PDB file of C-alpha atoms in Angstrom:
ATOM      1  CA  MET A   2     -77.383 116.162  -4.887  1.00  0.00           C
ATOM      2  CA  SER A   3     -76.354 112.596  -5.919  1.00  0.00           C
ATOM      3  CA  THR A   4     -78.793 109.635  -6.090  1.00  0.00           C
ATOM      4  CA  LEU A   5     -77.058 108.176  -3.027  1.00  0.00           C
ATOM      5  CA  ASP A   6     -77.472 111.379  -0.995  1.00  0.00           C
ATOM      6  CA  ALA A   7     -81.118 111.656  -2.032  1.00  0.00           C
ATOM      7  CA  THR A   8     -81.778 108.053  -1.001  1.00  0.00           C
ATOM      8  CA  ARG A   9     -80.000 108.616   2.308  1.00  0.00           C
ATOM      9  CA  ALA A  10     -82.054 111.763   2.945  1.00  0.00           C
ATOM     10  CA  GLU A  11     -85.297 109.908   2.179  1.00  0.00           C
ATOM     11  CA  LEU A  12     -84.291 106.948   4.430  1.00  0.00           C
ATOM     12  CA  GLY A  13     -83.463 109.462   7.204  1.00  0.00           C
ATOM     13  CA  LEU A  14     -87.012 110.984   6.954  1.00  0.00           C
ATOM     14  CA  LEU A  15     -88.462 107.447   6.961  1.00  0.00           C
ATOM     15  CA  VAL A  16     -86.401 106.512  10.101  1.00  0.00           C
ATOM     16  CA  LEU A  17     -87.616 109.750  11.720  1.00  0.00           C
ATOM     17  CA  TYR A  18     -91.223 109.010  10.776  1.00  0.00           C
ATOM     18  CA  LEU A  19     -91.121 105.344  12.036  1.00  0.00           C
ATOM     19  CA  GLY A  20     -89.253 106.376  15.136  1.00  0.00           C
ATOM     20  CA  LYS A  21     -92.333 108.075  16.521  1.00  0.00           C
ATOM     21  CA  ALA A  22     -94.427 105.886  18.898  1.00  0.00           C
ATOM     22  CA  GLU A  23     -97.561 107.613  17.535  1.00  0.00           C
ATOM     23  CA  THR A  24     -96.697 106.484  13.983  1.00  0.00           C
ATOM     24  CA  ARG A  25     -96.214 102.855  14.991  1.00  0.00           C
ATOM     25  CA  ASP A  26     -99.461 103.034  16.884  1.00  0.00           C
ATOM     26  CA  LYS A  27    -101.368 104.274  13.798  1.00  0.00           C
ATOM     27  CA  ILE A  28     -99.710 101.679  11.616  1.00  0.00           C
ATOM     28  CA  CYS A  29    -100.830  98.981  14.070  1.00  0.00           C
ATOM     29  CA  ARG A  30    -104.295 100.568  14.050  1.00  0.00           C
ATOM     30  CA  ALA A  31    -104.479 100.194  10.261  1.00  0.00           C
ATOM     31  CA  ILE A  32    -103.497  96.532  10.676  1.00  0.00           C
ATOM     32  CA  GLN A  33    -106.139  96.103  13.446  1.00  0.00           C
ATOM     33  CA  TYR A  34    -109.061  97.603  11.536  1.00  0.00           C
ATOM     34  CA  GLY A  35    -107.947  96.058   8.240  1.00  0.00           C
ATOM     35  CA  SER A  36    -108.151  92.645  10.030  1.00  0.00           C
ATOM     36  CA  LYS A  37    -111.572  93.638  11.465  1.00  0.00           C
ATOM     37  CA  PHE A  38    -112.782  94.343   7.879  1.00  0.00           C
ATOM     38  CA  VAL A  39    -111.483  90.972   6.615  1.00  0.00           C
ATOM     39  CA  SER A  40    -112.910  88.920   9.551  1.00  0.00           C
ATOM     40  CA  ASN A  41    -116.310  90.750   9.670  1.00  0.00           C
ATOM     41  CA  GLY A  42    -116.458  89.507  13.302  1.00  0.00           C
ATOM     42  CA  GLU A  43    -116.159  85.881  12.339  1.00  0.00           C
ATOM     43  CA  PRO A  44    -113.607  83.635  14.220  1.00  0.00           C
ATOM     44  CA  GLY A  45    -110.419  82.962  12.498  1.00  0.00           C
ATOM     45  CA  THR A  46    -106.938  84.305  11.855  1.00  0.00           C
ATOM     46  CA  ALA A  47    -108.070  87.796  10.927  1.00  0.00           C
ATOM     47  CA  GLN A  48    -110.101  88.172  14.081  1.00  0.00           C
ATOM     48  CA  ASN A  49    -107.044  86.928  16.142  1.00  0.00           C
ATOM     49  CA  VAL A  50    -104.871  89.539  14.460  1.00  0.00           C
ATOM     50  CA  ASP A  51    -107.532  92.205  15.234  1.00  0.00           C
ATOM     51  CA  LYS A  52    -107.562  91.301  18.907  1.00  0.00           C
ATOM     52  CA  THR A  53    -103.895  90.873  19.520  1.00  0.00           C
ATOM     53  CA  THR A  54    -103.057  94.084  17.666  1.00  0.00           C
ATOM     54  CA  SER A  55    -105.729  95.951  19.644  1.00  0.00           C
ATOM     55  CA  LEU A  56    -104.184  94.754  22.863  1.00  0.00           C
ATOM     56  CA  ALA A  57    -100.572  95.637  21.668  1.00  0.00           C
ATOM     57  CA  ARG A  58    -101.709  99.144  20.809  1.00  0.00           C
ATOM     58  CA  LYS A  59    -102.800  99.773  24.304  1.00  0.00           C
ATOM     59  CA  VAL A  60     -99.071  99.508  25.330  1.00  0.00           C
ATOM     60  CA  PHE A  61     -98.194 102.306  23.003  1.00  0.00           C
ATOM     61  CA  ARG A  62    -100.836 104.469  24.685  1.00  0.00           C
ATOM     62  CA  LEU A  63     -99.676 104.006  28.261  1.00  0.00           C
ATOM     63  CA  PHE A  64     -99.637 107.421  30.046  1.00  0.00           C
ATOM     64  CA  LYS A  65    -100.709 109.115  26.777  1.00  0.00           C
ATOM     65  CA  PHE A  66    -103.642 110.624  28.684  1.00  0.00           C
ATOM     66  CA  VAL A  67    -101.129 113.071  30.159  1.00  0.00           C
ATOM     67  CA  ASN A  68    -100.931 114.825  26.691  1.00  0.00           C
ATOM     68  CA  ASP A  69    -104.589 115.742  26.659  1.00  0.00           C
ATOM     69  CA  LEU A  70    -104.574 116.544  30.381  1.00  0.00           C
ATOM     70  CA  HIS A  71    -101.833 119.068  29.658  1.00  0.00           C
ATOM     71  CA  ALA A  72    -103.873 120.522  26.754  1.00  0.00           C
ATOM     72  CA  LEU A  73    -106.898 120.691  29.069  1.00  0.00           C
ATOM     73  CA  ILE A  74    -105.163 122.972  31.578  1.00  0.00           C
ATOM     74  CA  SER A  75    -103.181 124.967  28.916  1.00  0.00           C
ATOM     75  CA  PRO A  76    -104.417 128.421  27.884  1.00  0.00           C
ATOM     76  CA  THR A  77    -106.226 128.749  24.579  1.00  0.00           C
ATOM     77  CA  PRO A  78    -105.166 131.055  21.677  1.00  0.00           C
ATOM     78  CA  GLN A  79    -106.337 134.653  22.242  1.00  0.00           C
ATOM     79  CA  GLY A  80    -109.463 135.457  20.280  1.00  0.00           C
ATOM     80  CA  THR A  81    -110.978 132.026  20.290  1.00  0.00           C
ATOM     81  CA  PRO A  82    -114.708 132.129  20.820  1.00  0.00           C
ATOM     82  CA  LEU A  83    -116.000 130.808  24.142  1.00  0.00           C
ATOM     83  CA  PRO A  84    -118.136 127.927  22.590  1.00  0.00           C
ATOM     84  CA  LEU A  85    -115.055 126.636  20.730  1.00  0.00           C
ATOM     85  CA  ILE A  86    -112.966 126.890  23.958  1.00  0.00           C
ATOM     86  CA  LEU A  87    -115.575 124.843  25.863  1.00  0.00           C
ATOM     87  CA  LEU A  88    -115.861 122.255  23.050  1.00  0.00           C
ATOM     88  CA  GLY A  89    -112.041 122.006  22.777  1.00  0.00           C
ATOM     89  CA  LYS A  90    -111.584 121.541  26.578  1.00  0.00           C
ATOM     90  CA  SER A  91    -114.446 119.006  26.587  1.00  0.00           C
ATOM     91  CA  LYS A  92    -112.632 117.101  23.857  1.00  0.00           C
ATOM     92  CA  ASN A  93    -109.414 117.097  25.802  1.00  0.00           C
ATOM     93  CA  ALA A  94    -111.194 115.965  28.965  1.00  0.00           C
ATOM     94  CA  LEU A  95    -113.099 113.147  27.285  1.00  0.00           C
ATOM     95  CA  LEU A  96    -110.009 111.937  25.301  1.00  0.00           C
ATOM     96  CA  SER A  97    -107.845 112.028  28.407  1.00  0.00           C
ATOM     97  CA  THR A  98    -110.474 109.990  30.306  1.00  0.00           C
ATOM     98  CA  PHE A  99    -110.688 107.506  27.406  1.00  0.00           C
ATOM     99  CA  LEU A 100    -106.978 106.952  27.372  1.00  0.00           C
ATOM    100  CA  PHE A 101    -106.837 106.648  31.207  1.00  0.00           C
ATOM    101  CA  LEU A 102    -109.567 104.054  31.325  1.00  0.00           C
ATOM    102  CA  ASP A 103    -108.001 102.231  28.376  1.00  0.00           C
ATOM    103  CA  GLN A 104    -105.050 101.451  30.594  1.00  0.00           C
ATOM    104  CA  ILE A 105    -107.381  99.725  33.076  1.00  0.00           C
ATOM    105  CA  VAL A 106    -108.888  97.753  30.188  1.00  0.00           C
ATOM    106  CA  TRP A 107    -105.281  96.718  29.148  1.00  0.00           C
ATOM    107  CA  LEU A 108    -104.603  95.546  32.719  1.00  0.00           C
ATOM    108  CA  GLY A 109    -107.828  93.456  32.633  1.00  0.00           C
ATOM    109  CA  ARG A 110    -107.288  91.894  29.191  1.00  0.00           C
ATOM    110  CA  SER A 111    -103.705  91.124  29.938  1.00  0.00           C
ATOM    111  CA  GLY A 112    -104.766  89.221  33.087  1.00  0.00           C
ATOM    112  CA  ILE A 113    -103.242  91.615  35.666  1.00  0.00           C
ATOM    113  CA  TYR A 114    -106.665  92.920  36.744  1.00  0.00           C
ATOM    114  CA  GLN A 115    -108.941  89.881  37.414  1.00  0.00           C
ATOM    115  CA  ASN A 116    -112.454  91.467  37.365  1.00  0.00           C
ATOM    116  CA  LYS A 117    -113.622  90.589  33.867  1.00  0.00           C
ATOM    117  CA  GLU A 118    -117.116  92.143  34.139  1.00  0.00           C
ATOM    118  CA  ARG A 119    -115.784  95.447  35.475  1.00  0.00           C
ATOM    119  CA  THR A 120    -113.125  95.475  32.694  1.00  0.00           C
ATOM    120  CA  GLU A 121    -115.825  95.223  30.009  1.00  0.00           C
ATOM    121  CA  LEU A 122    -117.864  97.956  31.747  1.00  0.00           C
ATOM    122  CA  ILE A 123    -114.895 100.235  31.847  1.00  0.00           C
ATOM    123  CA  GLY A 124    -114.092  99.433  28.226  1.00  0.00           C
ATOM    124  CA  ARG A 125    -117.618 100.552  27.209  1.00  0.00           C
ATOM    125  CA  ILE A 126    -117.339 103.753  29.227  1.00  0.00           C
ATOM    126  CA  SER A 127    -114.031 104.508  27.708  1.00  0.00           C
ATOM    127  CA  LEU A 128    -115.489 104.051  24.155  1.00  0.00           C
ATOM    128  CA  PHE A 129    -118.357 106.371  25.030  1.00  0.00           C
ATOM    129  CA  CYS A 130    -115.741 108.954  26.127  1.00  0.00           C
ATOM    130  CA  TRP A 131    -113.971 108.530  22.770  1.00  0.00           C
ATOM    131  CA  LEU A 132    -117.268 108.890  20.911  1.00  0.00           C
ATOM    132  CA  GLY A 133    -117.994 112.124  22.805  1.00  0.00           C
ATOM    133  CA  SER A 134    -114.464 113.392  22.146  1.00  0.00           C
ATOM    134  CA  SER A 135    -114.859 112.757  18.397  1.00  0.00           C
ATOM    135  CA  ALA A 136    -118.151 114.617  18.398  1.00  0.00           C
ATOM    136  CA  CYS A 137    -116.542 117.630  20.168  1.00  0.00           C
ATOM    137  CA  SER A 138    -113.636 117.416  17.677  1.00  0.00           C
ATOM    138  CA  THR A 139    -116.159 117.431  14.770  1.00  0.00           C
ATOM    139  CA  LEU A 140    -117.801 120.586  16.113  1.00  0.00           C
ATOM    140  CA  VAL A 141    -114.507 122.361  16.857  1.00  0.00           C
ATOM    141  CA  GLU A 142    -113.226 121.703  13.284  1.00  0.00           C
ATOM    142  CA  LEU A 143    -116.527 122.999  11.856  1.00  0.00           C
ATOM    143  CA  GLY A 144    -116.271 126.121  13.931  1.00  0.00           C
ATOM    144  CA  GLU A 145    -112.645 126.725  13.101  1.00  0.00           C
ATOM    145  CA  LEU A 146    -113.305 126.183   9.359  1.00  0.00           C
ATOM    146  CA  GLY A 147    -116.078 128.789   9.574  1.00  0.00           C
ATOM    147  CA  ARG A 148    -113.625 131.234  11.227  1.00  0.00           C
ATOM    148  CA  LEU A 149    -111.003 130.477   8.561  1.00  0.00           C
ATOM    149  CA  SER A 150    -113.531 130.911   5.772  1.00  0.00           C
ATOM    150  CA  ALA A 151    -114.485 134.318   7.088  1.00  0.00           C
ATOM    151  CA  SER A 152    -110.915 135.529   7.405  1.00  0.00           C
ATOM    152  CA  MET A 153    -110.066 134.197   3.958  1.00  0.00           C
ATOM    153  CA  LYS A 154    -112.930 136.039   2.349  1.00  0.00           C
ATOM    154  CA  LYS A 155    -111.871 139.226   4.094  1.00  0.00           C
ATOM    155  CA  LEU A 156    -108.349 138.741   2.769  1.00  0.00           C
ATOM    156  CA  GLU A 157    -109.659 138.070  -0.770  1.00  0.00           C
ATOM    157  CA  LYS A 158    -111.312 141.508  -0.696  1.00  0.00           C
ATOM    158  CA  GLU A 159    -108.043 143.159   0.335  1.00  0.00           C
ATOM    159  CA  LEU A 160    -106.247 141.278  -2.472  1.00  0.00           C
ATOM    160  CA  LYS A 161    -108.876 141.826  -5.154  1.00  0.00           C
ATOM    161  CA  ASN A 162    -106.423 143.403  -7.628  1.00  0.00           C
ATOM    162  CA  LYS A 163    -103.686 140.752  -6.919  1.00  0.00           C
ATOM    163  CA  ASN A 164    -103.299 136.990  -7.334  1.00  0.00           C
ATOM    164  CA  LYS A 165    -104.360 135.676  -3.975  1.00  0.00           C
ATOM    165  CA  TYR A 166    -102.264 132.532  -4.330  1.00  0.00           C
ATOM    166  CA  ASP A 167     -99.144 134.707  -4.433  1.00  0.00           C
ATOM    167  CA  ASP A 168     -99.902 136.069  -0.977  1.00  0.00           C
ATOM    168  CA  GLU A 169     -98.109 134.100   1.763  1.00  0.00           C
ATOM    169  CA  GLN A 170    -100.784 134.790   4.334  1.00  0.00           C
ATOM    170  CA  TYR A 171    -103.581 133.562   2.098  1.00  0.00           C
ATOM    171  CA  ARG A 172    -101.697 130.341   1.235  1.00  0.00           C
ATOM    172  CA  GLY A 173    -101.083 129.743   4.925  1.00  0.00           C
ATOM    173  CA  LYS A 174    -104.719 130.070   5.690  1.00  0.00           C
ATOM    174  CA  LEU A 175    -105.535 127.794   2.769  1.00  0.00           C
ATOM    175  CA  ASN A 176    -103.216 125.105   4.156  1.00  0.00           C
ATOM    176  CA  GLN A 177    -104.820 125.424   7.528  1.00  0.00           C
ATOM    177  CA  SER A 178    -108.244 125.062   5.958  1.00  0.00           C
ATOM    178  CA  ASN A 179    -107.094 121.879   4.078  1.00  0.00           C
ATOM    179  CA  GLU A 180    -105.671 120.402   7.328  1.00  0.00           C
ATOM    180  CA  ARG A 181    -108.825 121.173   9.333  1.00  0.00           C
ATOM    181  CA  THR A 182    -111.010 119.739   6.580  1.00  0.00           C
ATOM    182  CA  LEU A 183    -109.040 116.490   6.777  1.00  0.00           C
ATOM    183  CA  SER A 184    -109.255 116.520  10.589  1.00  0.00           C
ATOM    184  CA  LEU A 185    -112.995 117.070  10.272  1.00  0.00           C
ATOM    185  CA  ILE A 186    -113.431 114.036   7.967  1.00  0.00           C
ATOM    186  CA  LYS A 187    -111.279 111.888  10.321  1.00  0.00           C
ATOM    187  CA  ALA A 188    -113.358 113.016  13.369  1.00  0.00           C
ATOM    188  CA  GLY A 189    -116.555 112.071  11.585  1.00  0.00           C
ATOM    189  CA  ILE A 190    -115.196 108.710  10.573  1.00  0.00           C
ATOM    190  CA  ASP A 191    -114.018 108.005  14.109  1.00  0.00           C
ATOM    191  CA  MET A 192    -117.577 108.692  15.389  1.00  0.00           C
ATOM    192  CA  VAL A 193    -118.797 105.832  13.071  1.00  0.00           C
ATOM    193  CA  VAL A 194    -115.983 103.605  14.324  1.00  0.00           C
ATOM    194  CA  ALA A 195    -116.923 104.307  17.965  1.00  0.00           C
ATOM    195  CA  VAL A 196    -120.623 103.508  17.211  1.00  0.00           C
ATOM    196  CA  GLY A 197    -119.494 100.263  15.610  1.00  0.00           C
ATOM    197  CA  LEU A 198    -117.359  99.190  18.546  1.00  0.00           C
ATOM    198  CA  LEU A 199    -120.150 100.057  21.006  1.00  0.00           C
ATOM    199  CA  GLN A 200    -122.601  98.148  18.723  1.00  0.00           C
ATOM    200  CA  LEU A 201    -125.071 100.992  19.007  1.00  0.00           C
ATOM    201  CA  ALA A 202    -126.386 100.234  15.436  1.00  0.00           C
ATOM    202  CA  PRO A 203    -125.296  96.687  14.759  1.00  0.00           C
ATOM    203  CA  LYS A 204    -127.468  96.170  11.672  1.00  0.00           C
ATOM    204  CA  THR A 205    -126.035  99.265   9.945  1.00  0.00           C
ATOM    205  CA  VAL A 206    -122.575  99.539  11.359  1.00  0.00           C
ATOM    206  CA  THR A 207    -121.317  96.025  11.099  1.00  0.00           C
ATOM    207  CA  PRO A 208    -117.824  94.800  12.005  1.00  0.00           C
ATOM    208  CA  ARG A 209    -116.871  95.100   8.295  1.00  0.00           C
ATOM    209  CA  VAL A 210    -118.109  98.657   8.176  1.00  0.00           C
ATOM    210  CA  THR A 211    -116.333  99.461  11.400  1.00  0.00           C
ATOM    211  CA  GLY A 212    -113.172  97.904  10.049  1.00  0.00           C
ATOM    212  CA  ALA A 213    -113.377  99.843   6.725  1.00  0.00           C
ATOM    213  CA  PHE A 214    -113.910 103.193   8.444  1.00  0.00           C
ATOM    214  CA  GLY A 215    -111.328 102.463  11.020  1.00  0.00           C
ATOM    215  CA  PHE A 216    -108.763 101.552   8.321  1.00  0.00           C
ATOM    216  CA  VAL A 217    -109.452 104.817   6.440  1.00  0.00           C
ATOM    217  CA  SER A 218    -109.144 106.863   9.637  1.00  0.00           C
ATOM    218  CA  SER A 219    -105.851 105.097  10.353  1.00  0.00           C
ATOM    219  CA  LEU A 220    -104.481 106.031   6.935  1.00  0.00           C
ATOM    220  CA  ILE A 221    -105.454 109.646   7.473  1.00  0.00           C
ATOM    221  CA  SER A 222    -103.648 109.673  10.798  1.00  0.00           C
ATOM    222  CA  CYS A 223    -100.546 108.148   9.161  1.00  0.00           C
ATOM    223  CA  TYR A 224    -100.663 110.894   6.544  1.00  0.00           C
ATOM    224  CA  GLN A 225    -101.095 113.594   9.127  1.00  0.00           C
ATOM    225  CA  LEU A 226     -97.963 112.408  10.913  1.00  0.00           C
ATOM    226  CA  LEU A 227     -95.732 112.608   7.805  1.00  0.00           C
ATOM    227  CA  PRO A 228     -92.932 115.095   8.255  1.00  0.00           C
ATOM    228  CA  ALA A 229     -93.506 118.482   6.673  1.00  0.00           C
ATOM    229  CA  PRO A 230     -91.622 118.756   3.295  1.00  0.00           C
ATOM    230  CA  ALA A 231     -88.485 120.896   3.450  1.00  0.00           C
ATOM    231  CA  LYS A 232     -88.848 124.243   1.805  1.00  0.00           C
ATOM    232  CA  SER A 233     -86.729 124.595  -1.309  1.00  0.00           C
ATOM    233  CA  LYS A 234     -83.971 127.214  -1.070  1.00  0.00           C
ATOM    234  CA  THR A 235     -83.716 129.756  -3.824  1.00  0.00           C
ATOM    235  CA  SER A 236     -80.253 131.095  -4.725  1.00  0.00           C
TER     236      SER A 236
END
């Protein structure tokens, strides 16, 4: 493959990546929380960027609550333990509620809905839903990592006389474990961000701490949305 073809292929992947509304939302999220970190809650250009980007992101999320509503009513994979099913469905319900209420917040902050006090109340309720959803997600990932660890140990025993990394099934489980570990870290970080936005611990989770954690969480989301690398073909 020539340099031009390689460049064209890489640009094609970039176009595909940036063409997703979810990707643009997470890039805007990184800008939002990066600005919050810089401003530390003080008036100025950085705080204006934080507020305007936050409002702009709500447009990307219009009707996004349908995704988690669909996941809520969809069947779960066979063999999933009941506690994990309940936690997963709770996560979907809370996240769907957060995204739905967030649309009302957008209506209020854009001036379409005139009741400012109710808008702020709905905004707090939506953030509590997001906090609950992140907590459920943390517990789900911990549970799934435990299940993966048990199945990997069982597989290791079966492959004791072989190189486990040559086994496709083991490598697949290892990749799943890495992905879930990253999701667990992100869910934990998002809990801190929600606590900061709700000002539940203002002396500890300051606007700067909230901005730093939110920025890292956004970078993780951007990474998770990267297209999967193409498998190399062997002749």
